[in-house]
PDB file of C-alpha atoms in Angstrom:
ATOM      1  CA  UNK A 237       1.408 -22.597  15.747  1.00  0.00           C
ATOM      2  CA  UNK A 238       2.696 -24.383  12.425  1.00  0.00           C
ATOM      3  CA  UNK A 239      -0.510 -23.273  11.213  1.00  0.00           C
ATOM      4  CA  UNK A 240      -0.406 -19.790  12.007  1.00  0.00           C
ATOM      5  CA  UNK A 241       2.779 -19.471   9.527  1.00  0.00           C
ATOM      6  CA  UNK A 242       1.378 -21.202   7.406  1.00  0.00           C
ATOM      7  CA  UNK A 243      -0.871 -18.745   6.973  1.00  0.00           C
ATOM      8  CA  UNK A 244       1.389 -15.841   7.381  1.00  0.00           C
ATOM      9  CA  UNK A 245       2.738 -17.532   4.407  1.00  0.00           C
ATOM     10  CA  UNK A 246       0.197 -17.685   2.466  1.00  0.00           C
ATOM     11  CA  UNK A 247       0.529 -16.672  -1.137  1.00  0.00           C
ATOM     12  CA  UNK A 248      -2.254 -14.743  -3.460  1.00  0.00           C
ATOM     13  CA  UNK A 249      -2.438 -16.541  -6.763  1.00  0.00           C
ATOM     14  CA  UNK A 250      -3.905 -14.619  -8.940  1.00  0.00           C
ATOM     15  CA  UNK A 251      -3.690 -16.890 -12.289  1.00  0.00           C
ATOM     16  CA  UNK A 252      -5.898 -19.061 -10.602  1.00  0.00           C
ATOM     17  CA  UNK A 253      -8.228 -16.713  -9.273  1.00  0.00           C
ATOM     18  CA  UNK A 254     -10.626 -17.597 -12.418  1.00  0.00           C
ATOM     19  CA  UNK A 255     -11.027 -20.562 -11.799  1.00  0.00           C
ATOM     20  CA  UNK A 256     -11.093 -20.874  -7.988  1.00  0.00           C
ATOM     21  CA  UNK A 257     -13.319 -17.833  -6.815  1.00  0.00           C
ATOM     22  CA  UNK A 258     -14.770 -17.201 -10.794  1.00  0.00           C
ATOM     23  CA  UNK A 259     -18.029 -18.370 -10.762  1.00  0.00           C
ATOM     24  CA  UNK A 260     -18.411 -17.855  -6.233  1.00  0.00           C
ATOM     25  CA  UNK A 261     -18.047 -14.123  -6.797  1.00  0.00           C
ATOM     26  CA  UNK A 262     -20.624 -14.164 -10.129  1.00  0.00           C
ATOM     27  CA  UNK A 263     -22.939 -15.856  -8.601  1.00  0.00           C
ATOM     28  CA  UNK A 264     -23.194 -13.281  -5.185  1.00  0.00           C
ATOM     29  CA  UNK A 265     -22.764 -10.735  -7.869  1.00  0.00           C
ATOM     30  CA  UNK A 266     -25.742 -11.898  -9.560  1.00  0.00           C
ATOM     31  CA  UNK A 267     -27.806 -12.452  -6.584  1.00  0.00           C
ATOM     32  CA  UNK A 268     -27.247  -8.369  -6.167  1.00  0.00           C
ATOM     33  CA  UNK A 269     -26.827  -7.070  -9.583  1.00  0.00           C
ATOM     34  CA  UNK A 270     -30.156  -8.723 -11.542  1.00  0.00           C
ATOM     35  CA  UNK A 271     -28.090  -9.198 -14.685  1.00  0.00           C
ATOM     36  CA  UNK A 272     -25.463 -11.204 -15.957  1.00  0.00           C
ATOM     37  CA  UNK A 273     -23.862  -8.464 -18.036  1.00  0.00           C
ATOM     38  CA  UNK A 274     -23.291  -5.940 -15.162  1.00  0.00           C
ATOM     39  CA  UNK A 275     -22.108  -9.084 -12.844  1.00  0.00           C
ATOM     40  CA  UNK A 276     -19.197 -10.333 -15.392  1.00  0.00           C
ATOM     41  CA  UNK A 277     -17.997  -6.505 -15.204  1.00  0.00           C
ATOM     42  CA  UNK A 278     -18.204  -6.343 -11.356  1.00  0.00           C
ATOM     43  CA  UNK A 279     -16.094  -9.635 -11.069  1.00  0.00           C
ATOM     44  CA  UNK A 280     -13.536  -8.790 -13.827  1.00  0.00           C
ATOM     45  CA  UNK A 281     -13.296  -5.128 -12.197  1.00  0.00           C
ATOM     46  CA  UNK A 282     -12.462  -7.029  -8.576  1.00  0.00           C
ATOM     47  CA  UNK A 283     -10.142  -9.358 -10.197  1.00  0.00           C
ATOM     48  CA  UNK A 284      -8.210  -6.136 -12.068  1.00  0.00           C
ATOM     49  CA  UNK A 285      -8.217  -3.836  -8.502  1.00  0.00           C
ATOM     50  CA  UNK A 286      -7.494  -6.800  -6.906  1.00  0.00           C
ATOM     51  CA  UNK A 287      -4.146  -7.137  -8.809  1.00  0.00           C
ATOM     52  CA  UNK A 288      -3.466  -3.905  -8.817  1.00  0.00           C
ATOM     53  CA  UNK A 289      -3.432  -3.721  -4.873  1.00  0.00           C
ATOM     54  CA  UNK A 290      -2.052  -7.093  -4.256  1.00  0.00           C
ATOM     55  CA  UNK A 291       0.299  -5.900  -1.804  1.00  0.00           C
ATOM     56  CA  UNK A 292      -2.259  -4.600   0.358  1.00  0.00           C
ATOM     57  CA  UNK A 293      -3.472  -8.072   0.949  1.00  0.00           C
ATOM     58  CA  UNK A 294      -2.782  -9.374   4.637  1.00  0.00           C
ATOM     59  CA  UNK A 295      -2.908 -12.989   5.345  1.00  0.00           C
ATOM     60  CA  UNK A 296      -5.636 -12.314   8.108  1.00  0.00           C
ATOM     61  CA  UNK A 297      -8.428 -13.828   6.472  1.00  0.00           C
ATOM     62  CA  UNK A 298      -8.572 -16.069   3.290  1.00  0.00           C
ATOM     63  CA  UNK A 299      -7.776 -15.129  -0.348  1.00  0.00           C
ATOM     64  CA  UNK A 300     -11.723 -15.811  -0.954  1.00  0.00           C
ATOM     65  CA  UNK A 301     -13.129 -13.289   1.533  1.00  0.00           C
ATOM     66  CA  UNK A 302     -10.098 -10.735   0.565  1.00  0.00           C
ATOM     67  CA  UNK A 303     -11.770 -10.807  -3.254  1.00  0.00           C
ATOM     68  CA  UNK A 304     -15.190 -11.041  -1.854  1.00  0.00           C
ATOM     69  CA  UNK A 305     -14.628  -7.346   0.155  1.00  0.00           C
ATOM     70  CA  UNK A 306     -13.722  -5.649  -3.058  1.00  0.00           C
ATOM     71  CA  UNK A 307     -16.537  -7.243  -4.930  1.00  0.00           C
ATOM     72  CA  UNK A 308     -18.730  -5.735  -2.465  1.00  0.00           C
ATOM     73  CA  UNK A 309     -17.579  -2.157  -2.269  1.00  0.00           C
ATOM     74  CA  UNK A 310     -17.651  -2.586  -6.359  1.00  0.00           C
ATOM     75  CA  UNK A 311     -20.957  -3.642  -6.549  1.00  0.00           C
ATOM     76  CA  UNK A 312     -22.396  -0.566  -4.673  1.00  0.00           C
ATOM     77  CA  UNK A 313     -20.102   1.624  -6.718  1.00  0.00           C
ATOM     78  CA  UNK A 314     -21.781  -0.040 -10.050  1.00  0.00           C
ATOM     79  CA  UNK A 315     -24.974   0.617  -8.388  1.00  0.00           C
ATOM     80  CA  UNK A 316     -24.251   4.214  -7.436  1.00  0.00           C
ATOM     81  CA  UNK A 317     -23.840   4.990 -10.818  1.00  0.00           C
ATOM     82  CA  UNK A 318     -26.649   3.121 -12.317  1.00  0.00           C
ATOM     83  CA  UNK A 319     -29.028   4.872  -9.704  1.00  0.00           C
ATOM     84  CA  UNK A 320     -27.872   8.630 -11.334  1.00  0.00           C
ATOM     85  CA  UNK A 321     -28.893   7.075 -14.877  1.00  0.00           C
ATOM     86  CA  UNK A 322     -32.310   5.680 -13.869  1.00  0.00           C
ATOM     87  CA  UNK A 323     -34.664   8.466 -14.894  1.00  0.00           C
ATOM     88  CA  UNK A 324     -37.406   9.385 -12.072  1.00  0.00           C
ATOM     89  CA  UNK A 325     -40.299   9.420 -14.169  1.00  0.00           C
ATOM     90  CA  UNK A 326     -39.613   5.714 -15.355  1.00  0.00           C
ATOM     91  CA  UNK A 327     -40.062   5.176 -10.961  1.00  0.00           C
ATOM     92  CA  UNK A 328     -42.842   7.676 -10.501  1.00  0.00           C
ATOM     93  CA  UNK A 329     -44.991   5.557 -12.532  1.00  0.00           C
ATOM     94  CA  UNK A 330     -45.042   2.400 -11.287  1.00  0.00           C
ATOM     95  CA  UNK A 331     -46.572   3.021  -7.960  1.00  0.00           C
ATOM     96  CA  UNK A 332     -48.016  -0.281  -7.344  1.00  0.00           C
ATOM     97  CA  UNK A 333     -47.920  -0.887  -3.308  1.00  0.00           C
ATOM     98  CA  UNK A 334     -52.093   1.050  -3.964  1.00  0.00           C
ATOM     99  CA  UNK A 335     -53.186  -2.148  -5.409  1.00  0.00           C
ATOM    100  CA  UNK A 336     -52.645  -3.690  -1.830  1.00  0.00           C
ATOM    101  CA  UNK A 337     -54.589  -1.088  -0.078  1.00  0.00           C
ATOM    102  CA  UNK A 338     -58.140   0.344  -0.758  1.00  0.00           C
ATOM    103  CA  UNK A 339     -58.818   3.678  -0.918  1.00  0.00           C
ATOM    104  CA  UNK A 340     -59.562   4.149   3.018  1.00  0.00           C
ATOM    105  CA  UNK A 341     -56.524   2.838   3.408  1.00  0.00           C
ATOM    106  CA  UNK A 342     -57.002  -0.514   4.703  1.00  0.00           C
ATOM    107  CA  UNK A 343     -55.243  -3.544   3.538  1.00  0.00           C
ATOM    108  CA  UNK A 344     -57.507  -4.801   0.289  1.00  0.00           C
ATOM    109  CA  UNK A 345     -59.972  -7.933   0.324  1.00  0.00           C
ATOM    110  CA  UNK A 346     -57.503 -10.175  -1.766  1.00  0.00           C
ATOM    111  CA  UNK A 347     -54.754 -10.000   1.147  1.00  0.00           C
ATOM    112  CA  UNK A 348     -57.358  -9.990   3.864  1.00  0.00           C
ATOM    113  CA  UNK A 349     -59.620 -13.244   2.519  1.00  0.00           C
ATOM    114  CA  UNK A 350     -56.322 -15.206   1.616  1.00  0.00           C
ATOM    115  CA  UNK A 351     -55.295 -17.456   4.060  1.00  0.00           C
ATOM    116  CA  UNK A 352     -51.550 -16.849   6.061  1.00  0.00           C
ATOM    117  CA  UNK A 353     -48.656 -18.574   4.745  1.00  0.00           C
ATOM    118  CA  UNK A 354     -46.380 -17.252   6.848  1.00  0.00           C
ATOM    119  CA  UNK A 355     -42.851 -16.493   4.555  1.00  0.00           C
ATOM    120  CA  UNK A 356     -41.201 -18.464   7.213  1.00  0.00           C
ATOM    121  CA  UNK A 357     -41.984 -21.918   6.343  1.00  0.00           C
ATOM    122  CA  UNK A 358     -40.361 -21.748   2.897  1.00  0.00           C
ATOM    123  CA  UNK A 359     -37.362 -24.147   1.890  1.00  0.00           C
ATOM    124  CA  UNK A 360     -33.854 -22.485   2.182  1.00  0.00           C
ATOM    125  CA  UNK A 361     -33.361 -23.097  -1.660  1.00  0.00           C
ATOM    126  CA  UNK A 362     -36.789 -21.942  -2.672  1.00  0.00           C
ATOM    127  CA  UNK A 363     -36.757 -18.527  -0.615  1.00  0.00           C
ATOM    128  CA  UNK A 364     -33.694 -17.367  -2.629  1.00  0.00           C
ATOM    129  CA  UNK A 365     -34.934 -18.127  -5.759  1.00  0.00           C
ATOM    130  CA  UNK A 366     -38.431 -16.404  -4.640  1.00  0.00           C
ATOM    131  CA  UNK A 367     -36.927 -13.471  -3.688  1.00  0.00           C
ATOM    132  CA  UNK A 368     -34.720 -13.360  -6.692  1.00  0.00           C
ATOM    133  CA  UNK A 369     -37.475 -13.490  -8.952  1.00  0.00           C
ATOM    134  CA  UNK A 370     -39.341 -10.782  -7.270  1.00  0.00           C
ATOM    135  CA  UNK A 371     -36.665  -8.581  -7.118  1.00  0.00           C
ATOM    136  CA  UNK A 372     -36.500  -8.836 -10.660  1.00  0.00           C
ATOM    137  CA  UNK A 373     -40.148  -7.732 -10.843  1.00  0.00           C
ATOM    138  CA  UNK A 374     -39.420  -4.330  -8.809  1.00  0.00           C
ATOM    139  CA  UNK A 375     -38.379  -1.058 -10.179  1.00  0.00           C
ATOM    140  CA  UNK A 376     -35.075  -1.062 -10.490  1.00  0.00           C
ATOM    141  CA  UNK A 377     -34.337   2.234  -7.609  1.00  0.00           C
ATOM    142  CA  UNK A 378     -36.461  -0.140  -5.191  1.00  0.00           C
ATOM    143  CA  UNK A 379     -34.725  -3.056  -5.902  1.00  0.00           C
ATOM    144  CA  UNK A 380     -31.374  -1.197  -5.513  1.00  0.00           C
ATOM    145  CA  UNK A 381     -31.999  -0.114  -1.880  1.00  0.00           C
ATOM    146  CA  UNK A 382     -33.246  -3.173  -1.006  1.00  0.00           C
ATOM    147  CA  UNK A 383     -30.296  -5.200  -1.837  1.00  0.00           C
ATOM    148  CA  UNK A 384     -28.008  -2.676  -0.454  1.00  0.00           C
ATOM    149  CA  UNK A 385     -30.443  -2.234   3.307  1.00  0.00           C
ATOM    150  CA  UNK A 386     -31.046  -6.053   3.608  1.00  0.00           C
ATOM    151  CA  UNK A 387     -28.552  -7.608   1.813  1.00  0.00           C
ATOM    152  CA  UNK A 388     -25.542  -5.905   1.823  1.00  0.00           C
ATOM    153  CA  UNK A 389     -26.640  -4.647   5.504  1.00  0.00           C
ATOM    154  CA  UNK A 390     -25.495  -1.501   4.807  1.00  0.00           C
ATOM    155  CA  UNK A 391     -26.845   1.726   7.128  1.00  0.00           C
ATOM    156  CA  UNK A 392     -29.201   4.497   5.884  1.00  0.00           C
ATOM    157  CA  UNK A 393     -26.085   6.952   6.150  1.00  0.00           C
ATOM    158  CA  UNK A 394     -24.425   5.062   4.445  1.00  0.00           C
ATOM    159  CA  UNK A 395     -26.916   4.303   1.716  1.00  0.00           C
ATOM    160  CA  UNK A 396     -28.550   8.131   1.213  1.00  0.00           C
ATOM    161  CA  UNK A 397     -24.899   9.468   1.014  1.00  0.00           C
ATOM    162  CA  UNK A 398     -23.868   6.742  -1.286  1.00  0.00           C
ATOM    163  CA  UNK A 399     -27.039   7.605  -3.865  1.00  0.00           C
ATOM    164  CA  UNK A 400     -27.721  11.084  -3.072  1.00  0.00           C
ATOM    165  CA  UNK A 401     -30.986  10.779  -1.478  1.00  0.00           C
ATOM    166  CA  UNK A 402     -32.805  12.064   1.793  1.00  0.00           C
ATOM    167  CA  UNK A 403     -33.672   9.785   4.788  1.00  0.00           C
ATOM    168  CA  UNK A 404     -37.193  10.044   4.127  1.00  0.00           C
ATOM    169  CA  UNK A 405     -36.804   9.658   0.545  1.00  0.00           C
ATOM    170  CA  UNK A 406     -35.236   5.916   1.170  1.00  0.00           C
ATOM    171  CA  UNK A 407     -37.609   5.031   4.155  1.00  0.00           C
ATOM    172  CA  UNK A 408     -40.610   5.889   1.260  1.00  0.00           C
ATOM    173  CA  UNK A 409     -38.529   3.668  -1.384  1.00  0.00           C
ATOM    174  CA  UNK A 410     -37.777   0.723   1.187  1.00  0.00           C
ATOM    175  CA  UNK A 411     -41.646   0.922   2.549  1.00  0.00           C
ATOM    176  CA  UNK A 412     -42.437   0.590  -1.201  1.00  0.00           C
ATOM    177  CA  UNK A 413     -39.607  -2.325  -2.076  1.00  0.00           C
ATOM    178  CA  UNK A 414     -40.977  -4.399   1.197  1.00  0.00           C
ATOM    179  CA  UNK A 415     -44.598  -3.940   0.799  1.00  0.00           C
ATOM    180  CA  UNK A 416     -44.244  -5.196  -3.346  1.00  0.00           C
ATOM    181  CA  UNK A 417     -41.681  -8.056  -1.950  1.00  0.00           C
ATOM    182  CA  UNK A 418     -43.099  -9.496   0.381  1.00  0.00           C
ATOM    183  CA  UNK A 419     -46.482  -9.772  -1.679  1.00  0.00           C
ATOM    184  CA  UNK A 420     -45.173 -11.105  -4.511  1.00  0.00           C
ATOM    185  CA  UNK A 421     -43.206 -13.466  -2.295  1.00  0.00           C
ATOM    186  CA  UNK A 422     -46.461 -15.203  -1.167  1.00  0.00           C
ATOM    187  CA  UNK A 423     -47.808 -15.078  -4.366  1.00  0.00           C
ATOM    188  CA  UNK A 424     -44.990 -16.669  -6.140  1.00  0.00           C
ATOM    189  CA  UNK A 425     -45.217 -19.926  -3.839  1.00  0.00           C
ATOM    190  CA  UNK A 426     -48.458 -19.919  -3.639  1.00  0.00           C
ATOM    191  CA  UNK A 427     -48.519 -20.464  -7.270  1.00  0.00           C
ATOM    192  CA  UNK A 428     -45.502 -22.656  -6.616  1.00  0.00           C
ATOM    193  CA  UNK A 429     -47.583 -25.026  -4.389  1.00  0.00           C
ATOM    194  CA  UNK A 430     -50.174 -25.117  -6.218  1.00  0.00           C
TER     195      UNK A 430
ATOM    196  CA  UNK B 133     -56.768   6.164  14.131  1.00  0.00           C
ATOM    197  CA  UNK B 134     -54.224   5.625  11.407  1.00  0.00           C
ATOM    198  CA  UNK B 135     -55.006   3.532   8.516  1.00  0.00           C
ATOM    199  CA  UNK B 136     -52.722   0.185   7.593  1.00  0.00           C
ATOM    200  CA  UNK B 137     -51.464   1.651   4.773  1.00  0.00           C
ATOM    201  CA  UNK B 138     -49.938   4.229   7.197  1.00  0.00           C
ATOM    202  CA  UNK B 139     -48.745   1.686   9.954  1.00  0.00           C
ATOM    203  CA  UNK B 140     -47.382  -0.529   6.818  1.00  0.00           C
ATOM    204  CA  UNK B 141     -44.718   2.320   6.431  1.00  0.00           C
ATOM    205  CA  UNK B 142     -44.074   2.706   9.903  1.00  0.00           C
ATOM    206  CA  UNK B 143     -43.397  -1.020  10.205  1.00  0.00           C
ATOM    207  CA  UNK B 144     -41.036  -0.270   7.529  1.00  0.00           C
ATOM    208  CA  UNK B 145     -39.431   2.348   9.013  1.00  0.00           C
ATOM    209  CA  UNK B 146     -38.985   1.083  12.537  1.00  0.00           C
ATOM    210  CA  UNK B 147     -36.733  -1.875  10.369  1.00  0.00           C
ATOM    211  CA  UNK B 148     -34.248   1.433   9.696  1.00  0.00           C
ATOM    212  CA  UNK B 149     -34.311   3.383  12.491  1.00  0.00           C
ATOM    213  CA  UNK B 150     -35.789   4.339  15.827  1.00  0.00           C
ATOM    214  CA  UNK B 151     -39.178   5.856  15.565  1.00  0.00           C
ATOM    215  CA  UNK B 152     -40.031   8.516  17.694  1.00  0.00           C
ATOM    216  CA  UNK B 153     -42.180   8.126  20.561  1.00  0.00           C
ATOM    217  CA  UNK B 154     -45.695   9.071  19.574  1.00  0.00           C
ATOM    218  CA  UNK B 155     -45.661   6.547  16.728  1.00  0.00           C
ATOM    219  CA  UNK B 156     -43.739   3.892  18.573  1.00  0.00           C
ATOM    220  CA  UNK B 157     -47.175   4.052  20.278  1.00  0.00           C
ATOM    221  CA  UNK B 158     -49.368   4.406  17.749  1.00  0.00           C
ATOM    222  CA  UNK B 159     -47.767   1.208  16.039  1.00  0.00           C
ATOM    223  CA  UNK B 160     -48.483  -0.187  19.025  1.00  0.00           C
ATOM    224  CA  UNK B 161     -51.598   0.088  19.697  1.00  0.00           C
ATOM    225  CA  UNK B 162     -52.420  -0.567  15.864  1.00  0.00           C
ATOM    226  CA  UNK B 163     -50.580  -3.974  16.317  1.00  0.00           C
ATOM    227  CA  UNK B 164     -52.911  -5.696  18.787  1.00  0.00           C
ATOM    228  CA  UNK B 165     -55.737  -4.683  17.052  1.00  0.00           C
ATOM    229  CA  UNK B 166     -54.802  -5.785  13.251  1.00  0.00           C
ATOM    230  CA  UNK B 167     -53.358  -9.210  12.670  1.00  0.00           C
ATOM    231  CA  UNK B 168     -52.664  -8.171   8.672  1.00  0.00           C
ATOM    232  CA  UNK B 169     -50.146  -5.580   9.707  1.00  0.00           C
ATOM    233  CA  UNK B 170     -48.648  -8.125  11.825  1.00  0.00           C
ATOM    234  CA  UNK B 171     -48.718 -10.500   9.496  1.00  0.00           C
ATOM    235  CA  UNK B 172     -46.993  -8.019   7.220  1.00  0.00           C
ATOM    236  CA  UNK B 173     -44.576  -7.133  10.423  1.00  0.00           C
ATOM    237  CA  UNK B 174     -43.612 -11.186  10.825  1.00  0.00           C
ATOM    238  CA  UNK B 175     -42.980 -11.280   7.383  1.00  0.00           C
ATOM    239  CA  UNK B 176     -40.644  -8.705   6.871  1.00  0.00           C
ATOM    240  CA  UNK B 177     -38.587  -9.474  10.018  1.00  0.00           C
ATOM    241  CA  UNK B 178     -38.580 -12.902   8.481  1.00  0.00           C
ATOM    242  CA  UNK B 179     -36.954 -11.748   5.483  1.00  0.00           C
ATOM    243  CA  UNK B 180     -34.415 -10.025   6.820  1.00  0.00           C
ATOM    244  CA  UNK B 181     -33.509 -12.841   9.483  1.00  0.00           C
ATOM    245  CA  UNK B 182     -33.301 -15.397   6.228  1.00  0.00           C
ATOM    246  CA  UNK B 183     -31.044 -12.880   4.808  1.00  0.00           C
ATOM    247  CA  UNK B 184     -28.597 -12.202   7.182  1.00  0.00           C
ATOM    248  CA  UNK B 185     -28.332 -15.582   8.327  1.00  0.00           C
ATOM    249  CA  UNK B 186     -27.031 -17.033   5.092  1.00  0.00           C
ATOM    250  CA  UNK B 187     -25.625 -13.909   3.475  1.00  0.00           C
ATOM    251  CA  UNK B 188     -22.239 -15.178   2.019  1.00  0.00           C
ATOM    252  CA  UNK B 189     -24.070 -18.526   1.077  1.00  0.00           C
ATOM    253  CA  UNK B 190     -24.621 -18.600  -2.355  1.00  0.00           C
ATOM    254  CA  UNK B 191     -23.866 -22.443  -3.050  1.00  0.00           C
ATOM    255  CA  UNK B 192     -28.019 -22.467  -3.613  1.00  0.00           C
ATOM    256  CA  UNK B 193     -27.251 -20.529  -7.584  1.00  0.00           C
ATOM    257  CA  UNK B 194     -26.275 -22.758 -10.255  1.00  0.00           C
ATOM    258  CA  UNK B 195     -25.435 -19.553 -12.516  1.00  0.00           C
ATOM    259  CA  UNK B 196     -21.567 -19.624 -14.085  1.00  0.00           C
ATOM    260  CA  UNK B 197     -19.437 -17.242 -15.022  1.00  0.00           C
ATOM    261  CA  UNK B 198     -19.889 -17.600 -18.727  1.00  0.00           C
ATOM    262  CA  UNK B 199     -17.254 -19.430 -20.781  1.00  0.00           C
ATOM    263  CA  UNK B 200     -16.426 -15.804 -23.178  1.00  0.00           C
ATOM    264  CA  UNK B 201     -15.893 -13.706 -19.981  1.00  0.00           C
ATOM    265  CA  UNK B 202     -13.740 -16.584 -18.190  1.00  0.00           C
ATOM    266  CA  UNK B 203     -11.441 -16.249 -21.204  1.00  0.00           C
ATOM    267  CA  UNK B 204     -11.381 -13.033 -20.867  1.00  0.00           C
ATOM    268  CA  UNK B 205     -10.697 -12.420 -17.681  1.00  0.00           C
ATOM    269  CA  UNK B 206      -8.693 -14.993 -17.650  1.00  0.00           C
ATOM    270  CA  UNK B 207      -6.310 -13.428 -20.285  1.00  0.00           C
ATOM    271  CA  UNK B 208      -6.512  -9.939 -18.434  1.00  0.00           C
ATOM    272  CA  UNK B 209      -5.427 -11.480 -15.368  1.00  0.00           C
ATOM    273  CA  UNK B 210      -2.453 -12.997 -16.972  1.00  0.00           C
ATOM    274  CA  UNK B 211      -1.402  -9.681 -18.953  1.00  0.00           C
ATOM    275  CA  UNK B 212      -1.420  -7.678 -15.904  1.00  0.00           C
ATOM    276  CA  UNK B 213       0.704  -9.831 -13.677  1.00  0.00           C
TER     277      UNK B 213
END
């Protein structure tokens, strides 16, 4: 019991916010955002809507995960807007899931002569920074849906009414953000192991 | 028949939704004849396992906020309350 009120009790302190959740809400900024820039202005936009709707804090869970749900409805706002500015050309181009298939359709020689590595017997700490890297490597639309779908588990609703698309628009842009990910995946510690 | 490049995207799919009946099958039947598309299958549902288990974990970054935005923050944050 003394620890329920203690939590019922339990202040927000906001000038050490900084320095206490600072650099934890960056870094799972970064890990969806791709770039430092955008991240910093996630975080400080949490911070300021955090202040600004202190009082609708309730003690249920911790002052951490309180900061962390704003971060995460800010960082699909940031990339709802960044979506509308990417132009569709820029995606239409880079097409590159082809290179993995011949042209009868059939997975290509490369992928079928390599031997299986299956994904799953990669380190904890390597298969984040693998998949960070290769995110980096997609176009940016692709890597956007990804990290909202598998990431930020968030529902195809959801995701086609947050970005304006149509179901089968997002099913073709996940297909193509898997297929490239999951390739350049192996590749990457392949190369790692070698 | 359809080709792996086809099934690929219906592997994909079935990760988002439910597919219909006709290409549940067709998945299917592709399945136990084509270990790459499985292999591609594994993989994917591996990815997505790894993810979800650890989603909120992000002790694994060594990234910082840097020192310039800190301060600045750090001065909004005092300002504003």
């Amino acid at each position: 019991m003394e620890n329920m009120i203690e939590v019922d009790n339990k202040k927000l302190e906001p000038a050490s916010w900084v320095e206490e959740h600072g650099d934890f809400l960056y870094r799972y900024a970064v890990s969806r955002m791709r770039n430092s820039e955008s991240s910093e202005e996630v975080v400080q936009e949490t911070f300021v809507a955090a202040l600004k709707h202190i009082e609708q804090y309730q003690a249920k869970g911790t002052e951490r995960a309180w900061l962390l749900g704003i971060l995460k409805r800010k960082i699909i706002d940031f990339i709802r807007e960044r979506t509308r500015t990417v132009s569709l050309s820029e995606e239409k181009i880079i097409d590159l899931p082809d290179t993995l298939f011949d042209q009868s359709g059939n997975w290509n020689k490369d992928i079928q002569s390599a031997g299986y590595t299956p994904l799953c017997s990669l380190e904890r700490k390597d298969f984040w920074r693998i998949l960070g890297g290769c995110l980096k490597k997609l176009p940016s639309r692709q890597a956007d849906v990804f990290v909202l779908r598998e990431m930020e588990d968030q529902g195809t609703a959801t995701i086609c009414s947050e970005l304006e698309i149509s179901a089968s628009n997002l099913w073709v842009l996940l297909h193509r953000a898997r297929l490239q990910l999951s390739n350049c995946m192996k590749m990457s510690w392949k190369l790692d192991s070698e | 028949m359809r080709t792996c490049k086809e099934v690929s995207k219906l592997i994909s799919e079935s990760l988002d939704r439910k597919l219909p009946l006709r290409q549940r099958i067709a998945l299917k039947m592709h399945l136990v004849l084509c270990r790459f598309c499985r292999r591609f299958r594994k993989d994917l549902q591996y990815i997505r396992g790894h993810i979800r288990q650890q989603t909120d974990d992000v002790s694994i970054y060594e990234e910082k906020l840097s020192d310039i935005a800190r301060d600045r923050i750090q001065r909004l944050l005092d300002s504003e309350s």
